[in-house]
Short mmCIF file of C-alpha atoms in Angstrom, two decimals:
data_model
loop_
_atom_site.label_atom_id
_atom_site.label_comp_id
_atom_site.label_asym_id
_atom_site.label_seq_id
_atom_site.Cartn_x
_atom_site.Cartn_y
_atom_site.Cartn_z
CA UNK A 9 0.00 0.00 0.00
CA UNK A 10 1.22 3.51 -0.85
CA UNK A 11 0.06 6.82 0.65
CA UNK A 12 -0.21 10.37 -0.62
CA UNK A 13 -0.42 13.46 1.58
CA UNK A 14 -1.78 16.88 0.70
CA UNK A 15 -1.60 19.36 3.56
CA UNK A 16 -3.89 22.40 3.82
CA UNK A 17 -2.68 25.29 5.96
CA UNK A 18 -4.91 28.30 6.46
CA UNK A 19 -5.82 31.13 8.80
CA UNK A 20 -9.08 30.74 10.68
CA UNK A 21 -10.32 34.19 11.66
CA UNK A 22 -14.05 33.65 12.23
CA UNK A 23 -15.12 32.09 15.52
CA UNK A 24 -17.44 29.40 14.21
CA UNK A 25 -18.02 28.41 10.61
CA UNK A 26 -18.41 25.48 8.18
CA UNK A 27 -16.51 25.46 4.87
CA UNK A 28 -16.84 23.04 1.95
CA UNK A 29 -13.49 21.44 0.95
CA UNK A 30 -14.85 18.79 -1.45
CA UNK A 31 -13.18 20.32 -4.50
CA UNK A 32 -9.82 20.64 -2.73
CA UNK A 33 -9.94 16.93 -1.81
CA UNK A 34 -10.96 15.93 -5.34
CA UNK A 35 -8.09 17.96 -6.81
CA UNK A 36 -5.63 16.17 -4.52
CA UNK A 37 -6.98 12.78 -5.66
CA UNK A 38 -6.60 13.89 -9.28
CA UNK A 39 -3.06 15.14 -8.67
CA UNK A 40 -2.14 11.80 -7.05
CA UNK A 41 -3.65 10.05 -10.13
CA UNK A 42 -5.54 7.66 -7.87
CA UNK A 43 -8.62 6.00 -9.39
CA UNK A 44 -9.86 4.03 -6.39
CA UNK A 45 -9.00 3.61 -2.72
CA UNK A 46 -9.60 5.54 0.47
CA UNK A 47 -9.26 9.13 1.63
CA UNK A 48 -8.78 10.07 5.27
CA UNK A 49 -9.36 13.79 5.85
CA UNK A 50 -7.95 14.66 9.26
CA UNK A 51 -7.65 17.74 11.43
CA UNK A 52 -4.51 18.48 13.43
CA UNK A 53 -6.43 20.85 15.70
CA UNK A 54 -8.60 20.03 18.71
CA UNK A 55 -11.21 22.73 18.07
CA UNK A 56 -11.60 22.20 14.32
CA UNK A 57 -13.17 19.02 12.98
CA UNK A 58 -14.36 17.43 9.75
CA UNK A 59 -17.99 16.74 8.77
CA UNK A 60 -19.81 15.26 5.81
CA UNK A 61 -23.30 16.61 5.19
CA UNK A 62 -25.34 18.92 2.95
CA UNK A 63 -22.95 21.88 2.95
CA UNK A 64 -24.28 23.57 -0.22
CA UNK A 65 -27.38 25.09 1.48
CA UNK A 66 -26.35 28.22 3.44
CA UNK A 67 -29.48 28.32 5.62
CA UNK A 68 -28.84 24.76 6.78
CA UNK A 69 -25.31 25.79 7.81
CA UNK A 70 -26.83 28.64 9.86
CA UNK A 71 -29.14 26.13 11.56
CA UNK A 72 -26.27 23.73 12.34
CA UNK A 73 -24.15 26.57 13.77
CA UNK A 74 -27.04 27.92 15.86
CA UNK A 75 -27.75 24.46 17.26
CA UNK A 76 -24.08 23.92 18.18
CA UNK A 77 -24.00 27.27 20.04
CA UNK A 78 -27.31 26.64 21.80
CA UNK A 79 -26.83 23.00 22.74
CA UNK A 80 -23.31 23.49 24.16
CA UNK A 81 -23.29 26.63 26.29
CA UNK A 82 -20.48 29.16 25.95
CA UNK A 83 -18.06 29.97 28.80
CA UNK A 84 -19.28 33.26 30.21
CA UNK A 85 -15.65 34.51 30.42
CA UNK A 86 -14.99 33.75 26.71
CA UNK A 87 -13.81 36.65 24.53
CA UNK A 88 -16.76 35.91 22.24
CA UNK A 89 -19.31 36.73 24.94
CA UNK A 90 -20.30 40.40 24.94
CA UNK A 91 -23.50 42.32 25.62
CA UNK A 92 -24.89 41.31 22.20
CA UNK A 93 -24.13 37.60 22.63
CA UNK A 94 -27.46 35.81 22.27
CA UNK A 95 -26.72 32.13 23.04
CA UNK A 96 -26.70 30.53 26.52
CA UNK A 97 -23.58 30.75 28.73
CA UNK A 98 -22.31 28.81 31.74
CA UNK A 99 -19.22 28.24 33.91
CA UNK A 100 -16.38 25.93 32.83
CA UNK A 101 -13.07 25.15 34.51
CA UNK A 102 -10.78 25.03 31.45
CA UNK A 103 -8.46 27.88 30.46
CA UNK A 104 -6.41 27.56 27.25
CA UNK A 105 -3.22 28.63 29.00
CA UNK A 106 -3.35 25.70 31.45
CA UNK A 107 -2.29 23.07 28.92
CA UNK A 108 1.17 21.79 29.95
CA UNK A 109 2.30 21.92 26.29
CA UNK A 110 1.16 25.53 25.83
CA UNK A 111 3.97 27.92 25.01
CA UNK A 112 1.83 30.29 22.97
CA UNK A 113 -0.08 33.46 23.75
CA UNK A 114 -3.51 31.96 24.25
CA UNK A 115 -5.59 33.44 27.03
CA UNK A 116 -9.15 32.39 26.49
CA UNK A 117 -11.88 30.11 27.78
CA UNK A 118 -12.74 27.72 24.98
CA UNK A 119 -14.04 24.58 26.73
CA UNK A 120 -17.24 24.95 24.70
CA UNK A 121 -15.28 24.83 21.42
CA UNK A 122 -13.64 21.55 22.47
CA UNK A 123 -16.98 20.03 23.50
CA UNK A 124 -18.68 21.15 20.26
CA UNK A 125 -15.82 19.63 18.29
CA UNK A 126 -16.38 16.30 20.09
CA UNK A 127 -20.18 16.45 19.78
CA UNK A 128 -20.58 17.79 16.23
CA UNK A 129 -17.52 16.81 14.18
CA UNK A 130 -14.81 14.20 13.68
CA UNK A 131 -11.05 14.43 14.04
CA UNK A 132 -10.95 12.43 10.79
CA UNK A 133 -13.41 11.19 8.20
CA UNK A 134 -12.86 8.20 5.90
CA UNK A 135 -14.36 8.34 2.39
CA UNK A 136 -13.95 5.80 -0.46
CA UNK A 137 -12.51 6.91 -3.82
CA UNK A 138 -14.18 5.68 -7.03
CA UNK A 139 -13.60 6.73 -10.66
CA UNK A 140 -10.91 9.19 -9.54
CA UNK A 141 -12.96 11.13 -6.99
CA UNK A 142 -14.71 11.03 -3.64
CA UNK A 143 -17.63 8.61 -3.65
CA UNK A 144 -20.37 10.90 -2.37
CA UNK A 145 -24.13 11.11 -2.66
CA UNK A 146 -25.80 13.90 -4.62
CA UNK A 147 -26.26 16.12 -1.54
CA UNK A 148 -23.06 15.22 0.31
CA UNK A 149 -20.05 17.49 0.65
CA UNK A 150 -17.04 17.22 2.99
CA UNK A 151 -16.28 20.29 5.08
CA UNK A 152 -14.21 21.67 7.91
CA UNK A 153 -16.15 22.75 11.01
CA UNK A 154 -14.29 25.51 12.86
CA UNK A 155 -15.29 25.97 16.50
CA UNK A 156 -12.71 28.48 17.73
CA UNK A 157 -11.26 30.84 15.12
CA UNK A 158 -9.48 34.02 16.25
CA UNK A 159 -9.38 37.27 14.31
CA UNK A 160 -6.18 38.59 15.89
CA UNK A 161 -7.88 41.73 17.20
CA UNK A 162 -7.72 40.79 20.92
CA UNK A 163 -4.76 39.39 22.89
CA UNK A 164 -4.60 36.17 20.90
CA UNK A 165 -3.01 35.85 17.45
CA UNK A 166 -4.89 34.69 14.33
CA UNK A 167 -5.52 30.93 14.38
CA UNK A 168 -3.25 28.85 12.14
CA UNK A 169 -4.97 25.61 11.09
CA UNK A 170 -3.78 22.40 9.42
CA UNK A 171 -5.99 19.84 7.70
CA UNK A 172 -4.46 16.79 6.02
CA UNK A 173 -5.77 14.81 3.05
CA UNK A 174 -4.37 11.25 3.16
CA UNK A 175 -4.93 9.14 0.04
CA UNK A 176 -4.56 5.35 0.06
CA UNK A 177 -4.81 3.89 -3.48
CA UNK A 178 -6.24 0.48 -4.40
CA UNK A 179 -5.69 -1.44 -7.64
CA UNK A 180 -9.29 -2.12 -8.56
CA UNK A 181 -12.85 -2.47 -7.32
CA UNK A 182 -14.80 -5.72 -7.51
CA UNK A 183 -18.56 -5.26 -7.28
CA UNK A 184 -20.11 -8.11 -5.28
CA UNK B 26 -4.59 -3.25 -2.09
CA UNK B 27 -7.86 -4.43 -3.65
CA UNK B 28 -11.39 -3.28 -2.83
CA UNK B 29 -14.82 -4.89 -2.90
CA UNK B 30 -18.12 -3.01 -2.99
CA UNK B 31 -21.55 -4.21 -1.98
CA UNK B 32 -24.27 -1.61 -2.41
CA UNK B 33 -27.53 -1.67 -0.42
CA UNK B 34 -30.48 0.18 -1.91
CA UNK B 35 -33.72 0.38 0.01
CA UNK B 36 -36.86 2.41 0.64
CA UNK B 37 -36.97 4.28 3.92
CA UNK B 38 -40.59 4.92 4.81
CA UNK B 39 -40.48 5.51 8.56
CA UNK B 40 -39.37 8.95 9.80
CA UNK B 41 -36.80 7.88 12.37
CA UNK B 42 -35.52 4.37 13.05
CA UNK B 43 -32.44 2.24 13.72
CA UNK B 44 -31.91 -1.04 11.84
CA UNK B 45 -29.26 -3.70 12.40
CA UNK B 46 -27.24 -4.51 9.23
CA UNK B 47 -24.52 -6.67 10.84
CA UNK B 48 -25.56 -9.83 9.02
CA UNK B 49 -25.72 -8.07 5.66
CA UNK B 50 -22.14 -6.79 6.14
CA UNK B 51 -20.91 -10.21 7.25
CA UNK B 52 -22.50 -11.84 4.20
CA UNK B 53 -20.70 -9.36 1.93
CA UNK B 54 -17.37 -10.19 3.60
CA UNK B 55 -18.09 -13.90 3.11
CA UNK B 56 -19.03 -13.37 -0.54
CA UNK B 57 -15.78 -11.43 -1.12
CA UNK B 58 -13.90 -14.35 0.55
CA UNK B 59 -11.95 -11.88 2.69
CA UNK B 60 -10.47 -13.26 5.90
CA UNK B 61 -8.91 -10.08 7.33
CA UNK B 62 -8.79 -6.40 6.51
CA UNK B 63 -11.05 -3.41 6.92
CA UNK B 64 -14.70 -2.60 6.23
CA UNK B 65 -15.94 0.94 5.65
CA UNK B 66 -19.74 1.13 5.87
CA UNK B 67 -20.78 4.46 4.37
CA UNK B 68 -24.01 6.31 3.77
CA UNK B 69 -24.65 8.27 0.58
CA UNK B 70 -27.41 10.28 2.26
CA UNK B 71 -27.11 13.33 4.49
CA UNK B 72 -29.96 12.42 6.82
CA UNK B 73 -29.12 8.73 7.27
CA UNK B 74 -25.97 7.69 9.14
CA UNK B 75 -24.21 4.61 10.49
CA UNK B 76 -23.79 3.68 14.16
CA UNK B 77 -22.22 0.87 16.12
CA UNK B 78 -23.83 0.10 19.47
CA UNK B 79 -26.10 -2.38 21.26
CA UNK B 80 -28.80 -2.65 18.60
CA UNK B 81 -30.30 -5.97 19.76
CA UNK B 82 -32.27 -4.47 22.69
CA UNK B 83 -35.46 -2.82 21.36
CA UNK B 84 -36.07 -0.68 24.46
CA UNK B 85 -32.60 0.83 24.17
CA UNK B 86 -33.38 1.79 20.56
CA UNK B 87 -36.54 3.52 21.79
CA UNK B 88 -34.45 5.46 24.34
CA UNK B 89 -31.87 6.49 21.72
CA UNK B 90 -34.61 7.65 19.33
CA UNK B 91 -36.44 9.58 22.07
CA UNK B 92 -33.21 11.30 23.10
CA UNK B 93 -32.41 12.30 19.52
CA UNK B 94 -35.88 13.82 19.11
CA UNK B 95 -35.76 15.60 22.46
CA UNK B 96 -32.20 16.91 22.33
CA UNK B 97 -32.48 18.29 18.79
CA UNK B 98 -35.81 20.10 18.47
CA UNK B 99 -38.01 19.56 15.41
CA UNK B 100 -38.85 22.34 12.94
CA UNK B 101 -42.37 23.41 13.83
CA UNK B 102 -43.26 23.51 10.09
CA UNK B 103 -42.10 19.91 9.50
CA UNK B 104 -44.62 17.46 8.05
CA UNK B 105 -43.95 15.23 11.05
CA UNK B 106 -45.30 17.81 13.52
CA UNK B 107 -49.01 17.45 14.13
CA UNK B 108 -51.31 17.90 17.12
CA UNK B 109 -50.11 14.59 18.61
CA UNK B 110 -46.39 15.38 18.21
CA UNK B 111 -44.92 15.18 21.71
CA UNK B 112 -41.29 16.32 21.34
CA UNK B 113 -40.02 19.94 21.46
CA UNK B 114 -40.15 22.14 18.35
CA UNK B 115 -38.39 25.34 17.28
CA UNK B 116 -37.75 27.58 14.25
CA UNK B 117 -35.08 26.75 11.65
CA UNK B 118 -34.16 28.52 8.41
CA UNK B 119 -33.51 25.49 6.16
CA UNK B 120 -36.00 24.26 3.57
CA UNK B 121 -35.20 21.11 1.56
CA UNK B 122 -36.10 22.77 -1.72
CA UNK B 123 -33.44 25.51 -1.30
CA UNK B 124 -30.47 23.24 -2.07
CA UNK B 125 -28.99 24.42 -5.40
CA UNK B 126 -28.64 20.78 -6.55
CA UNK B 127 -32.28 19.97 -5.75
CA UNK B 128 -34.30 18.93 -8.78
CA UNK B 129 -36.66 16.66 -6.89
CA UNK B 130 -40.06 17.09 -5.29
CA UNK B 131 -38.96 17.70 -1.74
CA UNK B 132 -40.89 20.32 0.18
CA UNK B 133 -40.14 19.86 3.81
CA UNK B 134 -38.29 21.36 6.77
CA UNK B 135 -35.73 18.79 7.86
CA UNK B 136 -32.92 20.83 9.46
CA UNK B 137 -33.41 18.75 12.60
CA UNK B 138 -32.77 15.52 10.67
CA UNK B 139 -29.45 16.90 9.36
CA UNK B 140 -28.38 18.04 12.83
CA UNK B 141 -29.34 14.69 14.41
CA UNK B 142 -27.37 12.90 11.71
CA UNK B 143 -24.30 15.00 12.59
CA UNK B 144 -24.79 14.64 16.36
CA UNK B 145 -25.81 10.98 16.63
CA UNK B 146 -24.34 9.06 13.68
CA UNK B 147 -21.44 8.85 11.24
CA UNK B 148 -21.34 9.22 7.47
CA UNK B 149 -19.03 6.18 7.57
CA UNK B 150 -17.79 3.69 10.15
CA UNK B 151 -14.55 1.70 9.89
CA UNK B 152 -14.49 -1.81 11.37
CA UNK B 153 -11.66 -4.39 11.23
CA UNK B 154 -12.29 -7.83 9.68
CA UNK B 155 -10.93 -10.92 11.47
CA UNK B 156 -11.54 -14.63 10.79
CA UNK B 157 -13.81 -13.72 7.89
CA UNK B 158 -16.19 -11.40 9.71
CA UNK B 159 -16.60 -8.06 11.47
CA UNK B 160 -14.48 -7.89 14.61
CA UNK B 161 -17.15 -6.85 17.11
CA UNK B 162 -17.70 -7.18 20.83
CA UNK B 163 -20.44 -9.42 22.23
CA UNK B 164 -22.99 -6.58 22.46
CA UNK B 165 -21.96 -4.61 19.35
CA UNK B 166 -23.94 -4.47 16.13
CA UNK B 167 -23.61 -2.11 13.18
CA UNK B 168 -26.77 -0.31 12.11
CA UNK B 169 -28.22 2.38 9.92
CA UNK B 170 -29.78 5.34 11.74
CA UNK B 171 -32.51 6.94 9.61
CA UNK B 172 -33.42 10.50 10.56
CA UNK B 173 -35.77 11.50 7.74
CA UNK B 174 -37.71 8.69 6.07
CA UNK B 175 -40.79 9.50 3.99
CA UNK B 176 -43.82 7.26 3.57
CA UNK B 177 -44.96 8.73 0.25
CA UNK B 178 -48.36 9.73 1.64
CA UNK B 179 -47.79 13.51 1.55
CA UNK B 180 -46.31 15.62 -1.24
CA UNK B 181 -42.90 13.96 -1.07
CA UNK B 182 -42.10 10.58 -2.63
CA UNK B 183 -40.82 7.57 -0.64
CA UNK B 184 -37.16 7.99 0.35
CA UNK B 185 -34.67 5.98 -1.69
CA UNK B 186 -31.53 5.23 0.32
CA UNK B 187 -28.07 3.89 -0.54
CA UNK B 188 -25.57 2.42 1.92
CA UNK B 189 -22.24 1.05 0.70
CA UNK B 190 -20.11 -1.71 2.20
CA UNK B 191 -16.47 -1.25 1.14
CA UNK B 192 -14.13 -4.15 1.92
CA UNK B 193 -10.32 -3.76 1.92
CA UNK B 194 -8.56 -7.14 2.31
CA UNK B 195 -5.24 -7.74 4.08
CA UNK B 196 -2.96 -10.77 3.72
CA UNK B 197 -2.55 -11.66 7.37
CA UNK B 198 -2.70 -10.43 10.96
CA UNK B 199 0.35 -10.31 13.20
CA UNK B 200 -0.47 -10.15 16.92
CA UNK B 201 1.99 -7.89 18.72
CA UNK C 6 -1.60 -5.07 2.80
CA UNK C 7 -0.61 -6.53 6.16
CA UNK C 8 -2.19 -5.85 9.59
CA UNK C 9 -0.92 -5.81 13.13
CA UNK C 10 -3.09 -6.10 16.23
CA UNK C 11 -2.33 -5.01 19.77
CA UNK C 12 -5.13 -5.70 22.23
CA UNK C 13 -5.59 -3.75 25.47
CA UNK C 14 -7.57 -5.44 28.22
CA UNK C 15 -8.25 -3.57 31.42
CA UNK C 16 -10.64 -3.17 34.34
CA UNK C 17 -12.84 -0.10 34.27
CA UNK C 18 -13.89 0.70 37.82
CA UNK C 19 -14.85 4.40 37.66
CA UNK C 20 -18.25 5.30 36.22
CA UNK C 21 -17.19 7.98 33.74
CA UNK C 22 -13.66 9.00 32.81
CA UNK C 23 -11.31 9.90 29.95
CA UNK C 24 -7.83 8.34 29.74
CA UNK C 25 -4.99 9.18 27.37
CA UNK C 26 -3.68 6.13 25.44
CA UNK C 27 -1.44 7.96 22.94
CA UNK C 28 1.76 6.45 24.31
CA UNK C 29 0.34 2.92 24.29
CA UNK C 30 -0.62 3.30 20.62
CA UNK C 31 2.78 4.77 19.71
CA UNK C 32 4.53 1.87 21.46
CA UNK C 33 2.48 -0.62 19.44
CA UNK C 34 3.46 1.16 16.20
CA UNK C 35 7.12 1.03 17.26
CA UNK C 36 6.85 -2.67 18.16
CA UNK C 37 5.32 -3.40 14.73
CA UNK C 38 8.22 -1.44 13.15
CA UNK C 39 5.76 0.45 10.97
CA UNK C 40 6.95 3.81 9.62
CA UNK C 41 3.83 4.95 7.76
CA UNK C 42 0.26 3.76 7.28
CA UNK C 43 -2.97 3.86 9.24
CA UNK C 44 -4.06 3.07 12.78
CA UNK C 45 -7.62 2.14 13.67
CA UNK C 46 -8.22 2.30 17.44
CA UNK C 47 -11.46 0.48 18.15
CA UNK C 48 -13.57 -0.33 21.18
CA UNK C 49 -15.25 -3.70 21.63
CA UNK C 50 -17.67 -2.25 24.17
CA UNK C 51 -20.88 -0.33 23.57
CA UNK C 52 -20.49 2.07 26.50
CA UNK C 53 -16.79 2.88 26.02
CA UNK C 54 -15.63 4.87 23.00
CA UNK C 55 -12.55 6.52 21.54
CA UNK C 56 -11.94 10.26 21.21
CA UNK C 57 -9.18 12.50 19.91
CA UNK C 58 -8.90 15.89 21.60
CA UNK C 59 -6.84 17.90 24.11
CA UNK C 60 -6.58 15.25 26.82
CA UNK C 61 -3.55 16.72 28.64
CA UNK C 62 -5.52 19.46 30.45
CA UNK C 63 -7.35 17.94 33.46
CA UNK C 64 -9.82 20.83 33.85
CA UNK C 65 -10.95 20.42 30.25
CA UNK C 66 -11.62 16.72 30.93
CA UNK C 67 -13.78 17.76 33.91
CA UNK C 68 -15.73 20.13 31.63
CA UNK C 69 -16.24 17.44 28.97
CA UNK C 70 -17.43 14.93 31.60
CA UNK C 71 -19.79 17.46 33.22
CA UNK C 72 -21.27 18.35 29.83
CA UNK C 73 -21.84 14.69 28.94
CA UNK C 74 -23.65 14.10 32.25
CA UNK C 75 -25.72 17.27 31.95
CA UNK C 76 -26.65 17.04 28.27
CA UNK C 77 -27.71 13.38 28.43
CA UNK C 78 -29.80 12.86 31.55
CA UNK C 79 -29.18 9.84 33.78
CA UNK C 80 -31.76 7.10 34.36
CA UNK C 81 -33.27 7.86 37.77
CA UNK C 82 -33.09 4.12 38.63
CA UNK C 83 -29.35 3.90 37.83
CA UNK C 84 -27.03 2.67 40.59
CA UNK C 85 -25.05 5.88 40.14
CA UNK C 86 -27.98 8.06 41.22
CA UNK C 87 -28.04 8.68 44.97
CA UNK C 88 -29.00 11.60 47.20
CA UNK C 89 -25.75 13.41 46.33
CA UNK C 90 -26.13 12.97 42.56
CA UNK C 91 -26.14 16.48 41.10
CA UNK C 92 -26.86 16.03 37.38
CA UNK C 93 -30.34 15.82 35.77
CA UNK C 94 -32.22 12.50 35.68
CA UNK C 95 -35.12 11.14 33.62
CA UNK C 96 -36.97 7.92 32.76
CA UNK C 97 -35.64 5.43 30.18
CA UNK C 98 -37.01 2.06 29.08
CA UNK C 99 -33.73 0.10 28.74
CA UNK C 100 -32.49 -2.36 31.34
CA UNK C 101 -29.10 -4.05 30.85
CA UNK C 102 -30.52 -7.48 31.59
CA UNK C 103 -32.99 -7.31 28.68
CA UNK C 104 -30.39 -7.85 25.96
CA UNK C 105 -31.10 -11.26 24.36
CA UNK C 106 -27.34 -12.05 24.39
CA UNK C 107 -26.98 -11.21 28.08
CA UNK C 108 -25.84 -14.16 30.20
CA UNK C 109 -24.01 -12.05 32.76
CA UNK C 110 -24.92 -10.51 36.10
CA UNK C 111 -25.78 -7.03 34.95
CA UNK C 112 -28.73 -5.40 36.61
CA UNK C 113 -28.55 -1.72 35.91
CA UNK C 114 -30.14 1.06 33.91
CA UNK C 115 -27.47 2.43 31.62
CA UNK C 116 -29.36 3.85 28.62
CA UNK C 117 -27.65 7.18 29.31
CA UNK C 118 -24.20 5.57 28.99
CA UNK C 119 -25.12 4.16 25.56
CA UNK C 120 -26.48 7.50 24.39
CA UNK C 121 -23.41 9.40 25.64
CA UNK C 122 -21.18 6.90 23.87
CA UNK C 123 -23.05 7.60 20.61
CA UNK C 124 -23.11 11.39 21.12
CA UNK C 125 -19.60 12.00 22.51
CA UNK C 126 -17.28 9.26 21.24
CA UNK C 127 -16.55 6.89 18.36
CA UNK C 128 -16.54 3.10 18.23
CA UNK C 129 -13.31 3.50 16.23
CA UNK C 130 -10.98 6.33 15.25
CA UNK C 131 -8.66 6.29 12.21
CA UNK C 132 -5.32 8.11 12.50
CA UNK C 133 -2.46 8.23 9.93
CA UNK C 134 1.04 7.02 10.89
CA UNK C 135 4.06 9.11 9.84
CA UNK C 136 7.73 8.79 10.83
CA UNK C 137 6.90 5.79 13.00
CA UNK C 138 4.19 7.37 15.14
CA UNK C 139 0.66 8.79 15.21
CA UNK C 140 0.38 11.92 13.08
CA UNK C 141 -1.15 14.28 15.64
CA UNK C 142 -1.22 18.02 16.20
CA UNK C 143 0.58 19.59 19.16
CA UNK C 144 -2.50 19.52 21.41
CA UNK C 145 -4.04 16.25 20.20
CA UNK C 146 -4.07 13.02 22.15
CA UNK C 147 -6.09 9.85 21.59
CA UNK C 148 -8.08 8.58 24.57
CA UNK C 149 -10.67 6.13 25.74
CA UNK C 150 -13.94 7.64 27.01
CA UNK C 151 -15.57 5.35 29.57
CA UNK C 152 -19.28 5.94 30.12
CA UNK C 153 -20.23 3.02 32.37
CA UNK C 154 -17.46 1.63 34.58
CA UNK C 155 -18.38 -0.56 37.57
CA UNK C 156 -16.41 -0.79 40.80
CA UNK C 157 -17.65 -4.25 41.79
CA UNK C 158 -19.09 -3.00 45.09
CA UNK C 159 -22.80 -3.44 44.15
CA UNK C 160 -24.47 -6.41 42.46
CA UNK C 161 -22.51 -6.05 39.23
CA UNK C 162 -18.93 -7.26 38.75
CA UNK C 163 -16.01 -4.98 37.79
CA UNK C 164 -16.18 -3.99 34.11
CA UNK C 165 -13.74 -5.82 31.81
CA UNK C 166 -12.90 -3.71 28.76
CA UNK C 167 -11.14 -4.42 25.45
CA UNK C 168 -9.67 -1.81 23.13
CA UNK C 169 -7.88 -2.85 19.94
CA UNK C 170 -5.08 -1.09 18.09
CA UNK C 171 -5.08 -2.12 14.43
CA UNK C 172 -2.05 -1.06 12.38
CA UNK C 173 -2.07 -1.08 8.56
CA UNK C 174 1.43 -0.34 7.13
CA UNK C 175 2.17 1.51 3.88
CA UNK C 176 5.43 1.47 1.91
CA UNK C 177 6.00 5.18 1.58
CA UNK C 178 4.41 8.63 1.61
CA UNK C 179 4.37 10.89 -1.45
CA UNK C 180 3.75 14.55 -0.62
CA UNK C 181 1.60 16.15 -3.32
#
């Protein structure tokens, strides 16, 4: 078995959003010249996950975002909570700066982003490849789900994100 | 690496249900004559996912379904909400017919089904194969979780669903 | 394609907890002498799942646990509910002993543990291998998420758990 890797690096400046990456993944499969096999799309961040759903309908994305913010309450100390914040808040224990591996400027209260990432996304998603592209249904797209972007305007720098597209080719497909 | 594909096509006429497909997957593995490797069970629909849990106990399925309907509120305009509907409702923005790829008769309000699919199921599940069948624990079964079936009695036609069983064989297993 | 299997068997005596197993998985990869490929970490239990998140910060784990207990209510008949139990409770239908495969002493009411396992963990997680270890971000660790441990002090025996580490090697990685 061989493997191909395409790495996506990007700035994530909006707090919470969903972004279609289906075409990026299909281009990587094309570049690797792989006709069939498996793709693993994986996040290297703990507050950004991968989902597969109907991403092409903007109102549905608004509904998914609103549910994630309502169902998992925000830390009331979070930089995203201000007088106009309209979703529920609560008290958490976690502070970003308490991670023993943390050597970055990161003073925030993002327990909710971690919990939303666990509840509403995947650290990786596995999708078969067929006829040189992702084998998806008519309404399916693969997307990143960001739960904790930073715009760089407060204390914390802009979020740098990494998503990896791993491609595992197969020789052929036998229909059974 | 080779791949085998067994495609399941079926009508989904009940709104929300969980159905064990363990035996169907094991039969596909047997037909492919694969002794060890990987299975990826994947859904081609955005409101039907795959789960792996204790599917053999009907009361547990009732509890899982009731939780999914309670925790994610239903759109109050949905065709499934009537005077006897007993779970919470709310307002969403999404309408099925707004998807730019939609060329079907599909006038409904199923944001809740999409969100439940994201929160309570997977677009695909990866399971190892050992000794010619799924490597599962005593109480584990693999199942489809339907969040938005249609019985064909209203405006919308019966739901046509596709689930794929992808089998990736390996030569042998080394215990370490 | 070859496969390696490392099986972890352990007693799970605390009701609900999260435990980092990153080093155990990396040791298995080293023992298998695999430089690149895929790992599938899978649970053989229906109330214990796998997650990948920031496991190194103990306060975050407390927040994740508290959310899982708050968001999915506990069965009021459960052995874990006593006068000091502080999370919400409700009525479920499921009883452990009703599973048709059950030939064990297991008299409890753990529907909530099953639902939490579905909502907050995975039956298996797929992670790429690179340079002889798990390809993870700086803050990512892989962990087991136990939803229904038993301490052996009541009617039910101590919980015996099995987690499997499946390793699928690849020959090389091509960066594209």
